[in-house]
């Protein structure tokens, strides 16, 4: 994680977080450990609990404890233990919170506790915090890390784009070349999956409900058609819409023998599992650790990871190179909240453009890529409104 490493080195010299208490409610993974170390290098006191007990890496928790960071998490802990840990982190009276789902910052608000700022990593967390803001109850600035360009574009398009296919391949060892992949949803995430599947030799068909996104898919040279028609063509079906019941009975009934179904959307509601069970009159059996075969009599359909988010359920989620930029956003958001607290309103705020650009610059540097700068003449031209010397 070279971007985070260079931030950590600067933090060590400048000590911008001297004495700040930062409480993080994030996935307890090796990538998060790097973030915690960057914060501590900057002079912060940091403590961590898990945003999702199922993703906690116990060995990482133990290593952080060895480094003197309190970690309140263990893999597979129950909801009561999880809740006790979030409460304990709030009891610690942090100055700044980092969340993945807003559990910690919402709890702090419910308790009427003071905090000088927070940063939020996911869409779901931001939705909750925006509702709090609409009700006039948000008492601190929150940096919407999820929406910076270096987080959203790279995380969704390149992170999920690659890791969703990786999860599918790990579960099935399918050859994509020569196969037809039907993709539901050509959003930030779907675009990544479509591009990568095409790169691996698959024919990609996109199903959309938004005319603009459908047009974009067509102009990106993918086939676009309604789901009923695509159901008869696909070898592999991937949903990534954020909606529910995207693949239903009428689609299952048209699919070919051996078709594979996977979901990369957040919740396991995109493939209607109840209806899939109903059409499987011949029963269901597990044929590989993450593959269930649904017997429709004359045909079999294969469901991956029980319809749960395939890149996490069958793979390892986003690669560290993607989390590097996401967590660089969090580290710089903490610094921003510390340095500018008095100028910031109590609302959900965009990540400042300078932070986004700084992260992109550091990432390019780590890739050994150099770019040009505007000449003084170009800068002046682009900032003026006159038209005198152009035809
Ligand atoms: N697996 C991961 O790591 C990961 C990462 C980011 C987002 N997500 C999840 O993926 C889902 C999509 O996220 P996004 O950021 O791409 O969203 P998005 O809003 O950018 O795109 C979703 C697209 O799906 C389309 N859509 C909605 N209903 C549809 C339907 N019935 N049939 C066909 N298309 C339909 C929408 O028109 C939209 O273009 C969400 O659930 C999100 O939480 C997962």
CSV table of C-alpha atoms and ligand atoms in Angstrom, one decimal:
chain,number,residue,atom,x,y,z
A,1,UNK,CA,0.0,0.0,0.0
A,2,UNK,CA,2.5,2.6,-1.2
A,3,UNK,CA,0.1,5.6,-1.1
A,4,UNK,CA,-0.7,5.0,2.6
A,5,UNK,CA,3.0,4.4,3.3
A,6,UNK,CA,4.0,7.7,1.9
A,7,UNK,CA,1.3,9.4,3.9
A,8,UNK,CA,2.5,7.6,7.0
A,9,UNK,CA,6.1,8.9,6.4
A,10,UNK,CA,4.8,12.5,6.1
A,11,UNK,CA,2.7,12.1,9.1
A,12,UNK,CA,5.7,10.8,11.1
A,13,UNK,CA,7.6,14.0,10.3
A,14,UNK,CA,4.8,16.5,10.6
A,15,UNK,CA,2.8,15.0,13.5
A,16,UNK,CA,-0.5,16.5,12.3
A,17,UNK,CA,-2.6,14.3,14.5
A,18,UNK,CA,-0.7,14.9,17.7
A,19,UNK,CA,-2.9,13.9,20.7
A,20,UNK,CA,-6.1,13.2,18.6
A,21,UNK,CA,-8.1,10.2,19.7
A,22,UNK,CA,-9.3,8.3,16.6
A,23,UNK,CA,-11.8,5.4,17.0
A,24,UNK,CA,-12.3,3.2,14.0
A,25,UNK,CA,-15.2,0.8,13.4
A,26,UNK,CA,-13.9,-0.9,10.2
A,27,UNK,CA,-13.2,-4.3,8.9
A,28,UNK,CA,-10.3,-5.7,10.9
A,29,UNK,CA,-8.0,-6.7,8.1
A,30,UNK,CA,-4.4,-6.3,7.2
A,31,UNK,CA,-5.2,-3.2,5.1
A,32,UNK,CA,-6.9,-1.6,8.1
A,33,UNK,CA,-3.9,-2.4,10.2
A,34,UNK,CA,-1.8,-0.2,7.8
A,35,UNK,CA,-4.3,2.6,8.3
A,36,UNK,CA,-4.1,2.4,12.0
A,37,UNK,CA,-0.3,2.5,11.9
A,38,UNK,CA,-0.4,5.6,9.6
A,39,UNK,CA,-2.7,7.4,12.2
A,40,UNK,CA,-0.4,6.5,15.1
A,41,UNK,CA,2.7,7.6,13.1
A,42,UNK,CA,0.9,11.0,12.8
A,43,UNK,CA,0.6,11.3,16.6
A,44,UNK,CA,-2.9,9.9,17.1
A,45,UNK,CA,-4.1,7.6,19.7
A,46,UNK,CA,-6.1,4.9,17.8
A,47,UNK,CA,-8.5,2.1,18.8
A,48,UNK,CA,-10.4,-0.3,16.6
A,49,UNK,CA,-13.5,-2.5,16.6
A,50,UNK,CA,-14.9,-4.5,13.7
A,51,UNK,CA,-17.6,-3.2,11.3
A,52,UNK,CA,-18.4,-6.8,10.4
A,53,UNK,CA,-17.4,-9.8,12.7
A,54,UNK,CA,-17.4,-12.1,9.7
A,55,UNK,CA,-14.5,-10.3,8.1
A,56,UNK,CA,-12.3,-10.0,11.2
A,57,UNK,CA,-8.8,-11.4,10.7
A,58,UNK,CA,-7.9,-12.6,14.3
A,59,UNK,CA,-4.2,-12.6,13.5
A,60,UNK,CA,-4.3,-9.0,12.4
A,61,UNK,CA,-6.2,-8.0,15.6
A,62,UNK,CA,-3.5,-9.8,17.7
A,63,UNK,CA,-0.7,-8.1,15.8
A,64,UNK,CA,-2.2,-4.7,16.4
A,65,UNK,CA,-2.6,-5.4,20.1
A,66,UNK,CA,1.1,-6.2,20.1
A,67,UNK,CA,1.7,-2.8,18.6
A,68,UNK,CA,-0.2,-1.2,21.4
A,69,UNK,CA,-3.5,-0.6,19.5
A,70,UNK,CA,-6.6,-1.6,21.4
A,71,UNK,CA,-8.7,-3.9,19.2
A,72,UNK,CA,-12.2,-5.0,20.2
A,73,UNK,CA,-13.1,-7.7,17.8
A,74,UNK,CA,-12.9,-11.4,17.1
A,75,UNK,CA,-13.9,-13.4,14.1
A,76,UNK,CA,-17.5,-14.6,14.1
A,77,UNK,CA,-18.4,-12.8,17.4
A,78,UNK,CA,-22.1,-12.6,18.0
A,79,UNK,CA,-24.2,-9.5,17.7
A,80,UNK,CA,-24.1,-8.9,21.5
A,81,UNK,CA,-20.4,-9.0,21.6
A,82,UNK,CA,-20.2,-6.7,18.6
A,83,UNK,CA,-22.6,-4.2,20.1
A,84,UNK,CA,-20.6,-4.2,23.4
A,85,UNK,CA,-17.5,-3.5,21.5
A,86,UNK,CA,-19.0,-0.5,19.6
A,87,UNK,CA,-20.3,0.8,22.9
A,88,UNK,CA,-16.8,0.4,24.5
A,89,UNK,CA,-15.3,2.4,21.7
A,90,UNK,CA,-17.8,5.2,22.2
A,91,UNK,CA,-17.0,5.1,26.0
A,92,UNK,CA,-13.4,5.8,25.0
A,93,UNK,CA,-14.6,9.3,24.1
A,94,UNK,CA,-12.9,9.6,20.6
A,95,UNK,CA,-12.4,13.0,19.0
A,96,UNK,CA,-12.8,11.6,15.5
A,97,UNK,CA,-14.5,8.4,14.2
A,98,UNK,CA,-14.0,6.3,11.2
A,99,UNK,CA,-16.9,4.1,10.1
A,100,UNK,CA,-17.9,1.5,7.6
A,101,UNK,CA,-21.7,1.6,8.0
A,102,UNK,CA,-21.9,4.5,10.5
A,103,UNK,CA,-22.6,2.3,13.6
A,104,UNK,CA,-20.1,4.1,15.8
A,105,UNK,CA,-21.0,7.6,14.9
A,106,UNK,CA,-24.8,6.9,15.1
A,107,UNK,CA,-24.3,5.5,18.5
A,108,UNK,CA,-22.4,8.5,19.6
A,109,UNK,CA,-25.3,10.7,18.4
A,110,UNK,CA,-27.9,8.5,20.1
A,111,UNK,CA,-26.0,9.0,23.4
A,112,UNK,CA,-25.8,12.8,22.8
A,113,UNK,CA,-22.0,12.5,23.1
A,114,UNK,CA,-19.7,15.1,21.6
A,115,UNK,CA,-17.3,14.3,18.8
A,116,UNK,CA,-15.4,16.7,16.6
A,117,UNK,CA,-15.8,14.8,13.3
A,118,UNK,CA,-16.2,11.6,11.4
A,119,UNK,CA,-15.4,9.9,8.1
A,120,UNK,CA,-17.6,7.3,6.5
A,121,UNK,CA,-16.5,4.6,4.1
A,122,UNK,CA,-19.8,3.2,2.6
A,123,UNK,CA,-23.0,4.1,0.8
A,124,UNK,CA,-25.2,2.5,3.4
A,125,UNK,CA,-23.4,4.5,6.2
A,126,UNK,CA,-23.8,7.8,4.3
A,127,UNK,CA,-27.5,7.2,3.7
A,128,UNK,CA,-28.0,6.9,7.5
A,129,UNK,CA,-25.9,9.9,8.3
A,130,UNK,CA,-27.7,12.0,5.6
A,131,UNK,CA,-31.0,11.1,7.2
A,132,UNK,CA,-29.6,12.3,10.5
A,133,UNK,CA,-28.5,15.5,8.8
A,134,UNK,CA,-32.0,16.0,7.3
A,135,UNK,CA,-33.5,15.8,10.7
A,136,UNK,CA,-31.1,18.5,11.9
A,137,UNK,CA,-29.5,16.1,14.3
A,138,UNK,CA,-26.0,15.8,12.9
A,139,UNK,CA,-23.6,17.4,15.4
A,140,UNK,CA,-20.3,17.2,13.6
A,141,UNK,CA,-18.9,17.3,10.1
A,142,UNK,CA,-18.7,14.0,8.3
A,143,UNK,CA,-16.3,13.4,5.4
A,144,UNK,CA,-18.0,11.2,2.7
A,145,UNK,CA,-15.0,9.2,1.8
A,146,UNK,CA,-17.1,6.8,-0.2
A,147,UNK,CA,-17.7,9.5,-2.8
A,148,UNK,CA,-14.2,10.7,-3.6
A,149,UNK,CA,-13.1,9.8,-7.1
A,150,UNK,CA,-10.1,7.8,-5.9
A,151,UNK,CA,-12.4,5.7,-3.7
A,152,UNK,CA,-15.5,5.3,-5.9
A,153,UNK,CA,-14.1,4.9,-9.4
A,154,UNK,CA,-11.2,2.7,-8.5
A,155,UNK,CA,-12.9,0.7,-5.7
A,156,UNK,CA,-16.0,-0.1,-7.7
A,157,UNK,CA,-14.8,-0.3,-11.3
A,158,UNK,CA,-11.4,-1.8,-10.8
A,159,UNK,CA,-11.7,-3.4,-7.3
A,160,UNK,CA,-15.1,-5.1,-7.6
A,161,UNK,CA,-14.7,-5.5,-11.4
A,162,UNK,CA,-11.7,-7.7,-10.9
A,163,UNK,CA,-12.6,-9.4,-7.6
A,164,UNK,CA,-16.2,-10.4,-8.6
A,165,UNK,CA,-14.8,-12.3,-11.6
A,166,UNK,CA,-12.0,-13.7,-9.3
A,167,UNK,CA,-14.7,-15.0,-6.9
A,168,UNK,CA,-16.6,-16.6,-9.7
A,169,UNK,CA,-13.5,-18.3,-11.1
A,170,UNK,CA,-12.3,-19.5,-7.7
A,171,UNK,CA,-15.7,-21.1,-7.1
A,172,UNK,CA,-16.0,-22.7,-10.5
A,173,UNK,CA,-12.7,-22.7,-12.4
A,174,UNK,CA,-14.9,-21.7,-15.4
A,175,UNK,CA,-13.2,-20.7,-18.7
A,176,UNK,CA,-14.6,-17.3,-19.6
A,177,UNK,CA,-13.3,-17.3,-23.2
A,178,UNK,CA,-16.1,-18.3,-25.6
A,179,UNK,CA,-18.8,-18.0,-22.9
A,180,UNK,CA,-21.6,-15.5,-22.8
A,181,UNK,CA,-21.9,-13.5,-19.6
A,182,UNK,CA,-25.2,-11.7,-18.9
A,183,UNK,CA,-24.6,-8.7,-16.7
A,184,UNK,CA,-27.5,-7.0,-14.8
A,185,UNK,CA,-26.7,-3.4,-14.0
A,186,UNK,CA,-24.2,-1.2,-15.9
A,187,UNK,CA,-23.4,1.1,-12.9
A,188,UNK,CA,-20.0,1.9,-11.4
A,189,UNK,CA,-19.5,-1.8,-10.5
A,190,UNK,CA,-21.1,-3.4,-13.5
A,191,UNK,CA,-18.9,-1.5,-15.9
A,192,UNK,CA,-15.8,-3.0,-14.3
A,193,UNK,CA,-17.2,-6.5,-14.5
A,194,UNK,CA,-18.2,-6.1,-18.1
A,195,UNK,CA,-14.8,-4.8,-19.2
A,196,UNK,CA,-12.9,-7.5,-17.5
A,197,UNK,CA,-15.1,-10.3,-18.7
A,198,UNK,CA,-14.7,-9.0,-22.3
A,199,UNK,CA,-10.9,-8.9,-21.7
A,200,UNK,CA,-11.0,-12.6,-20.7
A,201,UNK,CA,-12.8,-13.5,-24.0
A,202,UNK,CA,-16.4,-13.6,-22.9
A,203,UNK,CA,-19.3,-12.2,-25.0
A,204,UNK,CA,-21.0,-9.8,-22.6
A,205,UNK,CA,-24.7,-8.9,-22.8
A,206,UNK,CA,-25.9,-6.1,-20.6
A,207,UNK,CA,-29.5,-5.9,-19.1
A,208,UNK,CA,-30.4,-2.4,-17.8
A,209,UNK,CA,-33.5,-0.4,-16.8
A,210,UNK,CA,-31.9,3.0,-17.1
A,211,UNK,CA,-31.9,4.2,-20.8
A,212,UNK,CA,-28.8,6.3,-20.3
A,213,UNK,CA,-26.8,3.4,-18.8
A,214,UNK,CA,-28.2,1.1,-21.5
A,215,UNK,CA,-27.1,3.5,-24.2
A,216,UNK,CA,-23.6,3.8,-22.7
A,217,UNK,CA,-23.3,0.0,-22.6
A,218,UNK,CA,-24.3,-0.2,-26.3
A,219,UNK,CA,-21.8,2.5,-27.3
A,220,UNK,CA,-19.2,0.6,-25.2
A,221,UNK,CA,-19.9,-2.2,-27.8
A,222,UNK,CA,-21.8,-4.6,-25.5
A,223,UNK,CA,-25.0,-6.3,-26.6
A,224,UNK,CA,-28.0,-4.8,-24.7
A,225,UNK,CA,-31.3,-6.6,-24.5
A,226,UNK,CA,-34.2,-7.4,-22.1
A,227,UNK,CA,-33.6,-10.0,-19.4
A,228,UNK,CA,-36.1,-12.5,-20.8
A,229,UNK,CA,-34.3,-12.6,-24.1
A,230,UNK,CA,-30.8,-12.7,-22.5
A,231,UNK,CA,-31.9,-15.6,-20.2
A,232,UNK,CA,-31.9,-17.9,-23.3
A,233,UNK,CA,-28.4,-16.8,-24.3
A,234,UNK,CA,-26.3,-16.7,-21.1
A,235,UNK,CA,-23.8,-19.2,-19.7
A,236,UNK,CA,-23.1,-17.1,-16.7
A,237,UNK,CA,-25.4,-14.5,-15.1
A,238,UNK,CA,-24.1,-11.8,-12.8
A,239,UNK,CA,-26.4,-9.4,-10.9
A,240,UNK,CA,-25.0,-6.1,-9.6
A,241,UNK,CA,-27.9,-3.7,-9.4
A,242,UNK,CA,-28.6,-3.0,-5.7
A,243,UNK,CA,-32.2,-4.0,-6.4
A,244,UNK,CA,-34.1,-7.2,-5.6
A,245,UNK,CA,-35.8,-10.0,-7.6
A,246,UNK,CA,-33.6,-9.2,-10.7
A,247,UNK,CA,-33.4,-12.8,-11.7
A,248,UNK,CA,-36.8,-14.5,-11.2
A,249,UNK,CA,-38.8,-17.6,-12.1
A,250,UNK,CA,-39.4,-16.5,-15.7
A,251,UNK,CA,-35.7,-16.1,-16.2
A,252,UNK,CA,-34.7,-19.4,-14.6
A,253,UNK,CA,-37.3,-21.2,-16.7
A,254,UNK,CA,-35.6,-19.9,-19.9
A,255,UNK,CA,-32.0,-20.6,-18.9
A,256,UNK,CA,-29.8,-23.2,-20.6
A,257,UNK,CA,-28.6,-26.4,-18.9
A,258,UNK,CA,-25.5,-25.7,-16.8
A,259,UNK,CA,-26.0,-21.9,-16.5
A,260,UNK,CA,-24.2,-20.3,-13.6
A,261,UNK,CA,-25.7,-17.6,-11.4
A,262,UNK,CA,-23.8,-15.2,-9.2
A,263,UNK,CA,-24.5,-11.9,-7.4
A,264,UNK,CA,-22.0,-9.1,-6.8
A,265,UNK,CA,-24.6,-6.7,-5.3
A,266,UNK,CA,-24.5,-5.9,-1.6
A,267,UNK,CA,-27.4,-8.0,-0.5
A,268,UNK,CA,-28.4,-11.6,-1.4
A,269,UNK,CA,-31.8,-10.5,-2.7
A,270,UNK,CA,-30.9,-9.9,-6.4
A,271,UNK,CA,-31.4,-13.5,-7.3
A,272,UNK,CA,-34.8,-14.7,-6.1
A,273,UNK,CA,-33.8,-17.8,-4.1
A,274,UNK,CA,-37.3,-18.7,-3.1
A,275,UNK,CA,-38.5,-18.9,-6.7
A,276,UNK,CA,-35.2,-20.7,-7.7
A,277,UNK,CA,-36.0,-23.3,-5.0
A,278,UNK,CA,-39.6,-23.6,-6.4
A,279,UNK,CA,-38.6,-24.3,-10.0
A,280,UNK,CA,-36.0,-26.9,-8.8
A,281,UNK,CA,-38.5,-29.7,-8.7
A,282,UNK,CA,-35.6,-32.3,-8.7
A,283,UNK,CA,-34.0,-30.8,-5.6
A,284,UNK,CA,-30.8,-29.0,-4.7
A,285,UNK,CA,-27.4,-30.5,-4.0
A,286,UNK,CA,-24.0,-29.0,-3.3
A,287,UNK,CA,-21.6,-30.0,-6.1
A,288,UNK,CA,-18.6,-27.9,-5.0
A,289,UNK,CA,-17.9,-26.0,-1.8
A,290,UNK,CA,-19.5,-22.8,-3.1
A,291,UNK,CA,-21.7,-24.2,-5.9
A,292,UNK,CA,-25.2,-25.5,-5.4
A,293,UNK,CA,-26.9,-27.3,-8.3
A,294,UNK,CA,-30.6,-26.7,-8.8
A,295,UNK,CA,-32.3,-29.5,-10.7
A,296,UNK,CA,-35.1,-28.3,-12.9
A,297,UNK,CA,-35.9,-31.7,-14.3
A,298,UNK,CA,-34.5,-31.3,-17.9
A,299,UNK,CA,-31.8,-28.8,-16.9
A,300,UNK,CA,-29.5,-27.8,-14.0
A,301,UNK,CA,-28.6,-24.3,-12.8
A,302,UNK,CA,-25.6,-23.6,-10.6
A,303,UNK,CA,-25.9,-21.0,-7.9
A,304,UNK,CA,-22.6,-19.5,-6.4
A,305,UNK,CA,-22.1,-18.7,-2.8
A,306,UNK,CA,-25.8,-19.0,-2.0
A,307,UNK,CA,-26.4,-15.7,-3.9
A,308,UNK,CA,-24.3,-13.7,-1.5
A,309,UNK,CA,-21.8,-11.0,-2.7
A,310,UNK,CA,-19.5,-13.2,-4.7
A,311,UNK,CA,-16.2,-11.3,-4.4
A,312,UNK,CA,-16.3,-11.5,-0.7
A,313,UNK,CA,-18.1,-14.9,-0.2
A,314,UNK,CA,-16.0,-16.7,-2.8
A,315,UNK,CA,-12.9,-14.5,-3.0
A,316,UNK,CA,-10.9,-12.1,-0.9
A,317,UNK,CA,-12.8,-8.9,-1.7
A,318,UNK,CA,-10.9,-5.8,-3.0
A,319,UNK,CA,-7.1,-6.1,-3.6
A,320,UNK,CA,-4.9,-4.1,-1.2
A,321,UNK,CA,-3.9,-1.8,-4.1
A,322,UNK,CA,-7.5,-0.6,-4.1
A,323,UNK,CA,-7.8,-0.3,-0.4
A,324,UNK,CA,-4.6,1.7,-0.4
A,325,UNK,CA,-6.5,4.6,-2.0
A,326,UNK,CA,-9.6,4.1,0.1
A,327,UNK,CA,-7.7,4.2,3.3
A,328,UNK,CA,-5.5,7.1,2.1
A,329,UNK,CA,-8.8,9.0,1.9
A,330,UNK,CA,-9.6,8.1,5.5
A,331,UNK,CA,-6.1,9.1,6.8
A,332,UNK,CA,-6.2,12.4,5.0
A,333,UNK,CA,-9.9,13.0,6.1
A,334,UNK,CA,-8.7,12.7,9.7
A,335,UNK,CA,-6.0,15.2,9.1
A,336,UNK,CA,-8.5,17.5,7.3
A,337,UNK,CA,-11.0,17.3,10.2
A,338,UNK,CA,-8.2,18.0,12.7
A,339,UNK,CA,-6.8,21.0,10.8
A,340,UNK,CA,-10.1,22.6,9.6
A,341,UNK,CA,-12.6,21.7,12.3
A,342,UNK,CA,-13.5,25.3,13.0
A,343,UNK,CA,-14.3,26.1,9.3
A,344,UNK,CA,-16.4,22.9,8.7
A,345,UNK,CA,-20.2,22.8,9.0
A,346,UNK,CA,-22.0,20.0,10.8
A,347,UNK,CA,-23.0,18.2,7.6
A,348,UNK,CA,-22.0,15.4,5.3
A,349,UNK,CA,-19.1,16.9,3.2
A,350,UNK,CA,-17.3,15.9,0.0
A,351,UNK,CA,-13.7,14.9,0.2
A,352,UNK,CA,-11.8,18.1,-0.8
A,353,UNK,CA,-10.6,17.9,-4.4
A,354,UNK,CA,-7.0,18.6,-3.2
A,355,UNK,CA,-7.1,15.3,-1.2
A,356,UNK,CA,-8.4,13.3,-4.2
A,357,UNK,CA,-5.7,14.8,-6.4
A,358,UNK,CA,-3.0,14.2,-3.8
A,359,UNK,CA,-4.0,10.6,-3.6
A,360,UNK,CA,-4.0,10.2,-7.4
A,361,UNK,CA,-0.6,11.9,-7.6
A,362,UNK,CA,0.9,9.6,-5.0
A,363,UNK,CA,-0.6,6.5,-6.7
A,364,UNK,CA,0.8,7.6,-10.1
A,365,UNK,CA,4.2,8.1,-8.4
A,366,UNK,CA,4.0,4.6,-6.9
A,367,UNK,CA,3.3,3.2,-10.4
A,368,UNK,CA,6.2,5.2,-11.8
A,369,UNK,CA,3.9,7.2,-14.0
A,370,UNK,CA,4.8,10.9,-14.8
A,371,UNK,CA,2.4,13.4,-16.3
A,372,UNK,CA,2.6,16.9,-17.6
A,373,UNK,CA,1.5,20.2,-16.0
A,374,UNK,CA,-0.2,23.1,-17.7
A,375,UNK,CA,2.1,25.9,-19.0
A,376,UNK,CA,1.6,29.4,-17.5
A,377,UNK,CA,0.1,30.4,-20.8
A,378,UNK,CA,-2.3,27.5,-20.9
A,379,UNK,CA,-3.3,28.2,-17.2
A,380,UNK,CA,-4.1,31.8,-18.1
A,381,UNK,CA,-6.0,30.8,-21.3
A,382,UNK,CA,-8.1,28.2,-19.4
A,383,UNK,CA,-9.0,30.7,-16.6
A,384,UNK,CA,-9.9,33.6,-18.9
A,385,UNK,CA,-13.3,34.2,-20.5
A,386,UNK,CA,-12.2,36.3,-23.5
A,387,UNK,CA,-12.4,35.1,-27.1
A,388,UNK,CA,-10.4,37.7,-28.8
A,389,UNK,CA,-7.6,35.6,-30.3
A,390,UNK,CA,-9.5,32.5,-31.5
A,391,UNK,CA,-11.6,31.7,-34.5
B,1,LIG,N1,-19.3,-6.5,-4.3
B,1,LIG,C1,-18.7,-5.4,-4.0
B,1,LIG,O1,-17.6,-5.3,-3.6
B,1,LIG,C2,-19.5,-4.1,-4.3
B,1,LIG,C3,-18.8,-2.9,-4.4
B,1,LIG,C4,-19.5,-1.7,-4.7
B,1,LIG,C5,-20.9,-1.8,-4.8
B,1,LIG,N2,-21.5,-3.0,-4.6
B,1,LIG,C6,-22.9,-3.2,-4.6
B,1,LIG,O2,-23.3,-3.4,-6.0
B,1,LIG,C7,-24.6,-2.9,-6.2
B,1,LIG,C8,-24.6,-1.9,-7.4
B,1,LIG,O3,-23.7,-0.8,-7.0
B,1,LIG,P1,-23.3,0.3,-8.1
B,1,LIG,O4,-22.4,1.3,-7.3
B,1,LIG,O5,-22.8,-0.3,-9.4
B,1,LIG,O6,-24.7,1.0,-8.3
B,1,LIG,P2,-25.2,1.9,-9.5
B,1,LIG,O7,-26.4,2.6,-9.0
B,1,LIG,O8,-24.1,2.7,-10.0
B,1,LIG,O9,-25.6,0.9,-10.7
B,1,LIG,C9,-26.7,0.0,-10.5
B,1,LIG,C10,-27.3,-0.2,-11.9
B,1,LIG,O10,-28.3,-1.2,-11.9
B,1,LIG,C11,-29.4,-0.8,-12.7
B,1,LIG,N3,-30.5,-1.6,-12.3
B,1,LIG,C12,-31.3,-1.5,-11.3
B,1,LIG,N4,-32.3,-2.4,-11.3
B,1,LIG,C13,-32.1,-3.2,-12.3
B,1,LIG,C14,-32.8,-4.3,-12.9
B,1,LIG,N5,-33.8,-4.8,-12.3
B,1,LIG,N6,-32.3,-4.8,-14.0
B,1,LIG,C15,-31.2,-4.3,-14.7
B,1,LIG,N7,-30.5,-3.2,-14.2
B,1,LIG,C16,-31.0,-2.7,-13.0
B,1,LIG,C17,-29.5,0.6,-12.5
B,1,LIG,O11,-30.2,1.3,-13.5
B,1,LIG,C18,-28.0,1.1,-12.4
B,1,LIG,O12,-27.5,1.5,-13.7
B,1,LIG,C19,-25.1,-2.3,-4.9
B,1,LIG,O13,-25.7,-3.3,-4.2
B,1,LIG,C20,-23.7,-2.0,-4.2
B,1,LIG,O14,-23.9,-1.9,-2.8
B,1,LIG,C21,-20.8,-4.2,-4.4
